[in-house]
Short mmCIF file of C-alpha atoms and ligand atoms in Angstrom, two decimals:
data_model
loop_
_atom_site.label_atom_id
_atom_site.label_comp_id
_atom_site.label_asym_id
_atom_site.label_seq_id
_atom_site.Cartn_x
_atom_site.Cartn_y
_atom_site.Cartn_z
CA UNK A 1195 -71.32 -20.04 -19.51
CA UNK A 1196 -70.85 -20.27 -16.24
CA UNK A 1197 -67.33 -19.74 -16.22
CA UNK A 1198 -65.46 -19.70 -12.18
CA UNK A 1199 -62.72 -18.33 -11.04
CA UNK A 1200 -59.66 -19.67 -11.64
CA UNK A 1201 -58.04 -18.48 -9.29
CA UNK A 1202 -58.41 -21.91 -7.13
CA UNK A 1203 -57.50 -23.83 -10.81
CA UNK A 1204 -54.30 -22.31 -8.98
CA UNK A 1205 -54.35 -23.56 -5.43
CA UNK A 1206 -52.29 -26.60 -4.48
CA UNK A 1207 -53.99 -29.78 -2.41
CA UNK A 1208 -54.50 -28.23 0.65
CA UNK A 1209 -52.62 -31.96 1.84
CA UNK A 1210 -50.40 -31.23 4.95
CA UNK A 1211 -53.46 -32.47 7.78
CA UNK A 1212 -54.67 -35.00 5.21
CA UNK A 1213 -51.56 -36.48 4.87
CA UNK A 1214 -51.01 -36.26 7.82
CA UNK A 1215 -53.84 -38.24 9.06
CA UNK A 1216 -52.97 -40.75 6.01
CA UNK A 1217 -49.51 -41.13 6.95
CA UNK A 1218 -51.30 -41.74 11.05
CA UNK A 1219 -53.96 -44.08 9.68
CA UNK A 1220 -51.47 -46.15 8.37
CA UNK A 1221 -49.13 -46.18 11.04
CA UNK A 1222 -52.25 -48.11 12.81
CA UNK A 1223 -53.61 -50.04 10.82
CA UNK A 1224 -49.69 -51.98 10.78
CA UNK A 1225 -49.14 -51.56 14.35
CA UNK A 1226 -52.29 -51.85 15.39
CA UNK A 1227 -50.82 -51.44 18.96
CA UNK A 1228 -49.40 -48.95 19.58
CA UNK A 1229 -50.24 -46.11 22.21
CA UNK A 1230 -49.70 -43.42 19.33
CA UNK A 1231 -49.61 -40.20 21.56
CA UNK A 1232 -51.08 -36.77 19.02
CA UNK A 1233 -48.44 -34.02 19.79
CA UNK A 1234 -49.47 -32.82 16.39
CA UNK A 1235 -52.78 -31.90 17.67
CA UNK A 1236 -53.86 -28.63 17.05
CA UNK A 1237 -57.22 -28.08 19.33
CA UNK A 1238 -57.84 -28.11 22.24
CA UNK A 1239 -58.74 -31.07 24.90
CA UNK A 1240 -60.41 -29.44 27.26
CA UNK A 1241 -64.05 -28.84 27.70
CA UNK A 1242 -66.29 -25.76 27.73
CA UNK A 1243 -65.86 -24.03 31.48
CA UNK A 1244 -69.41 -24.97 33.26
CA UNK A 1245 -69.58 -20.53 34.16
CA UNK A 1246 -69.90 -20.32 30.16
CA UNK A 1247 -72.47 -24.22 29.46
CA UNK A 1248 -74.46 -22.14 32.31
CA UNK A 1249 -74.87 -19.37 29.87
CA UNK A 1250 -75.60 -20.45 26.70
CA UNK A 1251 -78.27 -22.26 28.56
CA UNK A 1252 -79.63 -19.25 29.79
CA UNK A 1253 -79.28 -17.87 26.32
CA UNK A 1254 -81.32 -20.95 24.53
CA UNK A 1255 -84.09 -19.95 27.38
CA UNK A 1256 -83.64 -16.91 26.33
CA UNK A 1257 -84.90 -18.05 22.50
CA UNK A 1258 -87.71 -20.03 24.49
CA UNK A 1259 -90.02 -16.93 25.16
CA UNK A 1260 -91.53 -14.05 23.60
CA UNK A 1261 -90.07 -11.77 26.13
CA UNK A 1262 -86.84 -12.11 25.90
CA UNK A 1263 -86.21 -13.63 21.76
CA UNK A 1264 -83.87 -13.00 19.54
CA UNK A 1265 -83.61 -13.10 16.26
CA UNK A 1266 -81.35 -11.05 13.83
CA UNK A 1267 -78.45 -9.74 16.36
CA UNK A 1268 -76.71 -6.97 14.71
CA UNK A 1269 -74.11 -7.55 12.55
CA UNK A 1270 -71.29 -6.47 14.80
CA UNK A 1271 -72.21 -7.99 17.08
CA UNK A 1272 -73.77 -7.52 20.57
CA UNK A 1273 -73.18 -4.97 22.74
CA UNK A 1274 -72.88 -6.92 26.12
CA UNK A 1275 -70.14 -8.71 24.73
CA UNK A 1276 -68.28 -5.78 22.42
CA UNK A 1277 -68.41 -3.52 25.88
CA UNK A 1278 -66.86 -6.12 27.89
CA UNK A 1279 -63.81 -7.40 25.11
CA UNK A 1280 -63.48 -3.39 24.74
CA UNK A 1281 -63.03 -3.32 28.89
CA UNK A 1282 -61.34 -6.48 29.33
CA UNK A 1283 -59.14 -7.32 26.39
CA UNK A 1284 -57.92 -3.49 26.14
CA UNK A 1285 -58.99 -0.22 28.10
CA UNK A 1286 -58.10 -2.25 31.95
CA UNK A 1287 -55.14 -3.14 29.69
CA UNK A 1288 -53.61 0.74 29.43
CA UNK A 1289 -55.48 0.53 25.85
CA UNK A 1290 -57.77 4.16 26.75
CA UNK A 1291 -58.51 4.41 22.70
CA UNK A 1292 -60.39 1.29 21.65
CA UNK A 1293 -64.07 1.18 22.15
CA UNK A 1294 -66.71 -0.54 21.55
CA UNK A 1295 -67.64 0.32 18.61
CA UNK A 1296 -64.05 -0.75 17.15
CA UNK A 1297 -65.47 -4.37 17.16
CA UNK A 1298 -66.95 -6.13 14.83
CA UNK A 1299 -67.78 -9.96 16.16
CA UNK A 1300 -67.20 -12.79 14.19
CA UNK A 1301 -67.82 -16.88 13.67
CA UNK A 1302 -64.28 -17.67 14.51
CA UNK A 1303 -61.01 -15.77 13.53
CA UNK A 1304 -60.64 -17.76 9.88
CA UNK A 1305 -63.46 -16.13 8.43
CA UNK A 1306 -62.53 -12.85 9.46
CA UNK A 1307 -59.10 -13.32 8.10
CA UNK A 1308 -59.77 -14.96 5.30
CA UNK A 1309 -62.44 -12.45 4.38
CA UNK A 1310 -60.49 -8.97 5.37
CA UNK A 1311 -58.46 -8.92 1.48
CA UNK A 1312 -62.51 -7.50 0.80
CA UNK A 1313 -60.70 -4.54 2.03
CA UNK A 1314 -57.86 -5.04 0.03
CA UNK A 1315 -57.20 -3.24 -3.89
CA UNK A 1316 -56.25 -6.09 -6.69
CA UNK A 1317 -52.53 -4.98 -7.11
CA UNK A 1318 -50.86 -4.91 -4.06
CA UNK A 1319 -48.32 -6.62 -2.58
CA UNK A 1320 -49.10 -9.08 0.95
CA UNK A 1321 -45.94 -10.33 3.15
CA UNK A 1322 -46.08 -13.15 5.07
CA UNK A 1323 -43.73 -14.87 6.94
CA UNK A 1324 -41.86 -18.49 5.83
CA UNK A 1325 -43.34 -20.39 7.74
CA UNK A 1326 -46.80 -18.70 7.96
CA UNK A 1327 -50.48 -19.75 8.90
CA UNK A 1328 -52.15 -21.09 4.96
CA UNK A 1329 -54.86 -19.13 5.63
CA UNK A 1330 -52.82 -15.52 4.83
CA UNK A 1331 -51.95 -17.47 2.10
CA UNK A 1332 -54.87 -18.61 0.79
CA UNK A 1333 -56.80 -16.18 0.71
CA UNK A 1334 -55.39 -14.24 -1.28
CA UNK A 1335 -54.50 -16.30 -3.91
CA UNK A 1336 -58.49 -17.14 -4.23
CA UNK A 1337 -58.16 -12.75 -4.26
CA UNK A 1338 -56.25 -13.77 -7.40
CA UNK A 1339 -53.25 -11.05 -5.88
CA UNK A 1340 -50.58 -14.04 -5.26
CA UNK A 1341 -49.73 -13.81 -8.87
CA UNK A 1342 -47.75 -17.68 -10.09
CA UNK A 1343 -46.95 -20.81 -8.19
CA UNK A 1344 -43.25 -21.28 -8.74
CA UNK A 1345 -41.35 -23.83 -7.07
CA UNK A 1346 -43.17 -23.90 -3.97
CA UNK A 1347 -43.55 -19.58 -3.38
CA UNK A 1348 -46.25 -16.70 -4.78
CA UNK A 1349 -44.38 -14.80 -7.34
CA UNK A 1350 -46.44 -12.36 -5.75
CA UNK A 1351 -45.56 -12.30 -2.47
CA UNK A 1352 -43.16 -10.95 -0.39
CA UNK A 1353 -41.65 -13.84 1.40
CA UNK A 1354 -40.19 -12.74 5.33
CA UNK A 1355 -37.78 -15.48 6.31
CA UNK A 1356 -38.14 -17.21 9.88
CA UNK A 1357 -35.33 -19.36 10.25
CA UNK A 1358 -33.14 -19.70 13.61
CA UNK A 1359 -30.53 -17.32 12.54
CA UNK A 1360 -32.36 -14.62 12.91
CA UNK A 1361 -34.40 -15.67 16.25
CA UNK A 1362 -37.98 -17.61 14.47
CA UNK A 1363 -38.23 -13.84 13.91
CA UNK A 1364 -38.93 -11.63 10.63
CA UNK A 1365 -37.11 -8.73 9.65
CA UNK A 1366 -38.18 -5.78 7.93
CA UNK A 1367 -38.12 -6.03 3.95
CA UNK A 1368 -36.57 -2.70 2.18
CA UNK A 1369 -39.67 0.66 2.49
CA UNK A 1370 -41.62 0.25 -0.34
CA UNK A 1371 -41.83 -3.01 -1.25
CA UNK A 1372 -44.98 -4.48 0.92
CA UNK A 1373 -48.32 -2.77 1.24
CA UNK A 1374 -50.03 -5.54 3.04
CA UNK A 1375 -47.93 -7.62 6.23
CA UNK A 1376 -49.75 -10.76 8.42
CA UNK A 1377 -47.63 -10.49 11.52
CA UNK A 1378 -48.92 -13.64 14.15
CA UNK A 1379 -47.77 -12.80 17.58
CA UNK A 1380 -47.21 -15.91 19.29
CA UNK A 1381 -46.98 -16.56 16.43
CA UNK A 1382 -48.48 -20.32 15.22
CA UNK A 1383 -46.47 -22.57 13.93
CA UNK A 1384 -43.05 -20.91 15.78
CA UNK A 1385 -44.05 -20.12 18.73
CA UNK A 1386 -42.07 -17.04 18.77
CA UNK A 1387 -43.65 -14.25 20.81
CA UNK A 1388 -42.05 -10.04 19.37
CA UNK A 1389 -41.15 -7.29 22.62
CA UNK A 1390 -42.61 -4.05 21.83
CA UNK A 1391 -39.83 -2.63 20.91
CA UNK A 1392 -39.88 -5.00 17.86
CA UNK A 1393 -43.70 -4.21 17.19
CA UNK A 1394 -42.65 -0.78 17.22
CA UNK A 1395 -40.59 -1.09 14.43
CA UNK A 1396 -43.24 -3.05 12.44
CA UNK A 1397 -45.66 -0.24 13.24
CA UNK A 1398 -43.16 2.19 12.45
CA UNK A 1399 -42.34 0.88 9.22
CA UNK A 1400 -45.99 0.76 8.60
CA UNK A 1401 -47.19 4.57 9.09
CA UNK A 1402 -43.55 5.21 7.16
CA UNK A 1403 -45.74 3.52 3.51
CA UNK A 1404 -49.38 3.30 4.54
CA UNK A 1405 -48.69 0.15 4.76
CA UNK A 1406 -51.73 -1.55 6.39
CA UNK A 1407 -50.69 -4.41 9.06
CA UNK A 1408 -52.92 -7.80 9.80
CA UNK A 1409 -52.51 -8.38 13.17
CA UNK A 1410 -53.56 -12.46 14.23
CA UNK A 1411 -53.05 -12.13 17.83
CA UNK A 1412 -55.92 -15.62 18.55
CA UNK A 1413 -52.86 -16.72 21.04
CA UNK A 1414 -52.32 -14.18 23.59
CA UNK A 1415 -54.14 -15.77 26.25
CA UNK A 1416 -50.50 -17.77 26.21
CA UNK A 1417 -48.41 -13.99 26.55
CA UNK A 1418 -47.24 -14.13 29.96
CA UNK A 1419 -43.90 -12.18 29.57
CA UNK A 1420 -43.84 -8.48 30.23
CA UNK A 1421 -41.76 -6.99 27.28
CA UNK A 1422 -44.86 -9.20 25.22
CA UNK A 1423 -47.07 -6.85 24.07
CA UNK A 1424 -50.76 -8.38 24.18
CA UNK A 1425 -52.27 -6.53 21.70
CA UNK A 1426 -50.42 -4.79 18.39
CA UNK A 1427 -52.66 -0.79 19.32
CA UNK A 1428 -49.67 -1.25 23.02
CA UNK A 1429 -48.27 0.57 21.12
CA UNK A 1430 -48.59 3.78 20.41
CA UNK A 1431 -49.49 4.62 15.98
CA UNK A 1432 -50.68 1.10 15.79
CA UNK A 1433 -54.98 2.55 15.48
CA UNK A 1434 -53.30 4.01 11.70
CA UNK A 1435 -51.51 1.27 10.60
CA UNK A 1436 -53.17 -1.64 11.77
CA UNK A 1437 -56.67 -4.53 12.29
CA UNK A 1438 -56.79 -7.18 15.11
CA UNK A 1439 -58.29 -10.10 14.89
CA UNK A 1440 -58.80 -12.32 17.45
CA UNK A 1441 -60.33 -15.72 18.37
CA UNK A 1442 -61.88 -17.26 21.65
CA UNK A 1443 -61.01 -21.04 20.08
CA UNK A 1444 -57.72 -21.87 22.04
CA UNK A 1445 -58.92 -18.82 24.33
CA UNK A 1446 -60.93 -20.35 25.35
CA UNK A 1447 -61.91 -24.08 23.86
CA UNK A 1448 -64.64 -21.53 20.98
CA UNK A 1449 -62.74 -23.90 18.07
CA UNK A 1450 -66.62 -25.53 18.29
CA UNK A 1451 -68.27 -22.82 19.94
CA UNK A 1452 -67.00 -20.40 16.18
CA UNK A 1453 -66.61 -16.90 18.20
CA UNK A 1454 -63.73 -15.05 17.66
CA UNK A 1455 -63.25 -10.34 17.15
CA UNK A 1456 -61.79 -7.96 14.73
CA UNK A 1457 -60.86 -4.37 15.20
CA UNK A 1458 -60.83 -1.96 13.11
CA UNK A 1459 -60.63 0.67 14.33
CA UNK A 1460 -61.54 4.32 13.20
CA UNK A 1461 -58.80 6.39 13.82
CA UNK A 1462 -57.25 3.85 10.37
CA UNK A 1463 -57.57 5.91 7.16
CA UNK A 1464 -56.19 5.62 3.32
CA UNK A 1465 -57.16 6.86 -0.34
CA UNK A 1466 -59.62 5.67 -2.70
CA UNK A 1467 -57.44 5.64 -5.43
CA UNK A 1468 -60.15 8.80 -6.94
CA UNK A 1469 -58.31 10.45 -3.81
CA UNK A 1470 -61.10 10.48 -1.26
CA UNK A 1471 -60.84 9.27 2.16
CA UNK A 1472 -61.42 5.76 3.16
CA UNK A 1473 -62.60 4.28 6.83
CA UNK A 1474 -61.41 1.09 6.90
CA UNK A 1475 -63.86 0.06 9.95
CA UNK A 1476 -66.58 2.23 7.46
CA UNK A 1477 -65.72 -0.72 4.66
CA UNK A 1478 -65.33 -3.17 7.22
CA UNK A 1479 -68.69 -2.09 8.78
CA UNK A 1480 -70.23 -2.23 4.74
CA UNK A 1481 -68.51 -5.32 4.17
CA UNK A 1482 -70.28 -7.00 7.22
CA UNK A 1483 -73.12 -5.65 6.65
CA UNK A 1484 -73.66 -6.86 3.44
CA UNK A 1485 -72.54 -10.61 3.77
CA UNK A 1486 -73.23 -11.63 7.69
CA UNK A 1487 -75.80 -11.91 9.59
CA UNK A 1488 -73.38 -11.74 12.40
CA UNK A 1489 -73.15 -14.93 14.91
CA UNK A 1490 -74.91 -16.26 16.97
CA UNK A 1491 -77.33 -14.98 20.61
CA UNK A 1492 -76.20 -18.06 22.20
CA UNK A 1493 -72.71 -18.21 21.48
CA UNK A 1494 -72.09 -15.11 22.10
CA UNK A 1495 -73.35 -15.68 25.42
CA UNK A 1496 -71.34 -17.93 26.21
CA UNK A 1497 -68.49 -15.88 24.80
CA UNK A 1498 -69.40 -12.89 27.17
CA UNK A 1499 -69.40 -14.55 30.66
CA UNK A 1500 -65.48 -15.70 30.03
CA UNK A 1501 -65.11 -11.77 31.25
CA UNK A 1502 -67.07 -13.15 34.31
CA UNK A 1503 -64.52 -13.83 37.69
CA UNK A 1504 -64.94 -17.28 37.43
CA UNK A 1505 -64.88 -16.73 33.54
CA UNK A 1506 -61.97 -15.18 33.70
CA UNK A 1507 -60.36 -17.89 36.06
CA UNK A 1508 -61.19 -20.76 34.33
CA UNK A 1509 -59.62 -19.53 30.56
CA UNK A 1510 -55.95 -19.26 33.08
CA UNK A 1511 -56.54 -21.97 34.46
CA UNK A 1512 -57.34 -23.90 31.21
CA UNK A 1513 -54.03 -21.28 29.48
CA UNK A 1514 -52.07 -22.94 32.61
CA UNK A 1515 -51.72 -26.54 31.66
CA UNK A 1516 -52.73 -25.58 27.64
CA UNK A 1517 -49.23 -23.65 28.74
CA UNK A 1518 -47.15 -25.97 31.56
CA UNK A 1519 -47.54 -28.63 28.76
CA UNK A 1520 -45.01 -26.98 26.11
CA UNK A 1521 -43.14 -25.22 28.68
CA UNK A 1522 -42.47 -29.51 29.68
CA UNK A 1523 -42.13 -30.69 26.01
CA UNK A 1524 -39.85 -27.10 25.07
CA UNK A 1525 -37.61 -28.25 28.27
CA UNK A 1526 -37.56 -31.62 26.97
CA UNK A 1527 -36.19 -30.82 23.36
CA UNK A 1528 -33.72 -28.34 24.42
CA UNK A 1529 -32.23 -30.84 26.62
CA UNK A 1530 -31.78 -33.52 23.71
CA UNK A 1531 -29.89 -30.15 22.35
CA UNK A 1532 -32.68 -29.71 19.76
CA UNK A 1533 -32.69 -25.88 18.24
CA UNK A 1534 -35.77 -24.79 20.08
CA UNK A 1535 -38.10 -21.90 19.50
CA UNK A 1536 -41.70 -21.42 21.33
CA UNK A 1537 -42.53 -23.30 24.27
CA UNK A 1538 -43.26 -19.39 26.26
CA UNK A 1539 -45.79 -17.41 25.60
CA UNK A 1540 -46.98 -19.97 23.49
CA UNK A 1541 -49.44 -24.01 23.39
CA UNK A 1542 -46.41 -24.05 20.02
CA UNK A 1543 -43.45 -25.04 20.26
CA UNK A 1544 -41.24 -25.74 16.62
CA UNK A 1545 -37.88 -27.24 16.80
CA UNK A 1546 -34.90 -29.26 14.71
CA UNK A 1547 -33.02 -32.30 15.33
CA UNK A 1548 -29.17 -32.35 14.09
CA UNK A 1549 -28.68 -33.27 11.73
CA UNK A 1550 -30.55 -32.87 7.55
CA UNK A 1551 -33.45 -34.67 8.07
CA UNK A 1552 -36.87 -33.77 5.87
CA UNK A 1553 -39.36 -32.77 8.13
CA UNK A 1554 -41.79 -36.10 6.73
CA UNK A 1555 -38.52 -38.21 6.89
CA UNK A 1556 -38.40 -36.22 11.63
CA UNK A 1557 -41.74 -37.12 11.02
CA UNK A 1558 -41.73 -40.69 10.61
CA UNK A 1559 -39.11 -41.49 12.25
CA UNK A 1560 -40.66 -39.80 15.84
CA UNK A 1561 -44.00 -41.99 14.75
CA UNK A 1562 -41.76 -45.26 14.29
CA UNK A 1563 -39.27 -45.59 17.29
CA UNK A 1564 -41.30 -43.45 20.15
CA UNK A 1565 -44.86 -43.56 18.75
CA UNK A 1566 -45.46 -40.07 18.85
CA UNK A 1567 -47.42 -37.91 16.38
CA UNK A 1568 -46.49 -34.08 14.71
CA UNK A 1569 -46.40 -31.88 12.11
CA UNK A 1570 -43.83 -31.41 9.40
CA UNK A 1571 -43.03 -28.06 9.74
CA UNK A 1572 -41.74 -28.14 5.49
CA UNK A 1573 -46.23 -28.06 5.68
CA UNK A 1574 -46.53 -24.07 6.82
CA UNK A 1575 -43.90 -22.71 4.30
CA UNK A 1576 -40.22 -23.47 2.76
CA UNK A 1577 -38.55 -21.97 5.59
CA UNK A 1578 -40.54 -24.61 7.40
CA UNK A 1579 -38.67 -27.44 5.89
CA UNK A 1580 -35.94 -29.20 8.52
CA UNK A 1581 -38.59 -28.45 11.88
CA UNK A 1582 -42.09 -30.09 13.33
CA UNK A 1583 -44.48 -28.03 15.80
CA UNK A 1584 -45.78 -29.85 19.23
CA UNK A 1585 -48.30 -28.45 20.75
CA UNK A 1586 -49.90 -28.63 24.33
CA UNK A 1587 -52.99 -29.23 24.06
CA UNK A 1588 -53.12 -32.89 24.42
CA UNK A 1589 -53.29 -33.94 28.69
CA UNK A 1590 -50.99 -33.74 30.73
CA UNK A 1591 -50.76 -37.22 31.28
CA UNK A 1592 -50.24 -37.85 27.88
CA UNK A 1593 -47.62 -35.24 26.80
CA UNK A 1594 -44.95 -36.69 30.44
CA UNK A 1595 -45.76 -40.23 28.24
CA UNK A 1596 -45.04 -38.60 25.64
CA UNK A 1597 -41.45 -36.41 27.15
CA UNK A 1598 -40.83 -39.77 28.24
CA UNK A 1599 -40.19 -41.15 24.86
CA UNK A 1600 -38.12 -38.93 23.26
CA UNK A 1601 -35.80 -38.34 25.62
CA UNK A 1602 -35.88 -42.62 25.93
CA UNK A 1603 -34.73 -42.14 21.47
N1 LIG B 1327 -55.60 -17.70 13.29
C1 LIG B 1327 -54.57 -18.42 13.65
C2 LIG B 1327 -52.88 -18.46 13.91
C3 LIG B 1327 -53.90 -19.74 14.06
O1 LIG B 1327 -53.43 -21.14 14.57
C4 LIG B 1327 -56.28 -20.41 13.58
C5 LIG B 1327 -56.05 -21.39 14.48
O2 LIG B 1327 -55.95 -22.63 14.78
C6 LIG B 1327 -56.74 -19.28 14.28
C7 LIG B 1327 -56.18 -18.26 13.27
C8 LIG B 1327 -58.15 -19.60 13.22
O3 LIG B 1327 -59.34 -18.98 14.99
P1 LIG B 1327 -60.50 -19.69 14.96
O4 LIG B 1327 -60.52 -20.19 15.44
O5 LIG B 1327 -61.80 -18.36 15.48
O6 LIG B 1327 -61.23 -19.75 13.32
#
């Protein structure tokens, strides 16, 4: 008799985004004339830059002729893209030791984050921040590493609470109590970042404990502050204890295109239980070659166009518009006297109003009083209760209108 993976039976319904959508639908049905502004959107709204479209058109034409046709590509990604990433995202930013060979192209960061657990032992303990991007937790539940769910927490996951008291930055756990740490900077949902000195402490922790950091820098393009690292590999020693996951989604509007990459340095070495050396690079390569046939040629051509002068300019322009919106939201919420994080070096703004309202009560209040949608913080973890998340991904016009309504309500 076939037996399914019982871990799926442990997973609670993922209700956050469907519940948000349902409540908006119901509100719309009762208030058909309401001009609702979506400040909850986690998707980009601007179209792809012209140079990317052109590159993809050309790639489509390549597929039409025998001489330029591309069938299966390398599982690791095409060198035209890996070389550009190594040059522009690492070498030109002073990170000389990351080479094209360390870079694996994928169909997006979510896939890599979900799949990276294939490299972990069964009985290890992972640490996540709370609030957290839910994929880190749920993928470990599916892999059978999370334990039992009780009162919103998994028994074998270590939660590092990010609260107003610690500036929404996780504190280092005690030595020896976790083997994998998921870090995300700029953070989704809180919008916080980490300075070089703070990140160095995490690298030192991982080196001291022979732990592994999974560093999600899907939002690195939003960083403008000097002392905020864009890559964990700016920190000395990280090449011995960290994997970095990146995405073209929010950087370049690729949410519907699907392309990202993961950096697994060759220097990342641990031990199998029989004492033999385990190269995570070789293991990830083996994993990808077994389970993945590479990202689409056309999409990779589009991604490579991001690194041309026109591509870089177009991206900087779009990211700048989203950042302007996030900044506008941040300032308006601060002016109301709310507790606010993010909106600097991040498209996300995380906030709490005075009083003891729950996230869902605040969500309803904003929807009814101002016709503005948000994402309830409680959906990202227990420590998110009482908070809401806004994003800068709507248009400038809608963001300005939302701010007017917030100011008046
Ligand atoms: N990591 C974080 C923190 C995210 O917020 C998201 C998407 O919202 C992703 C990864 C997934 O990115 P991708 O679209 O490349 O799968």
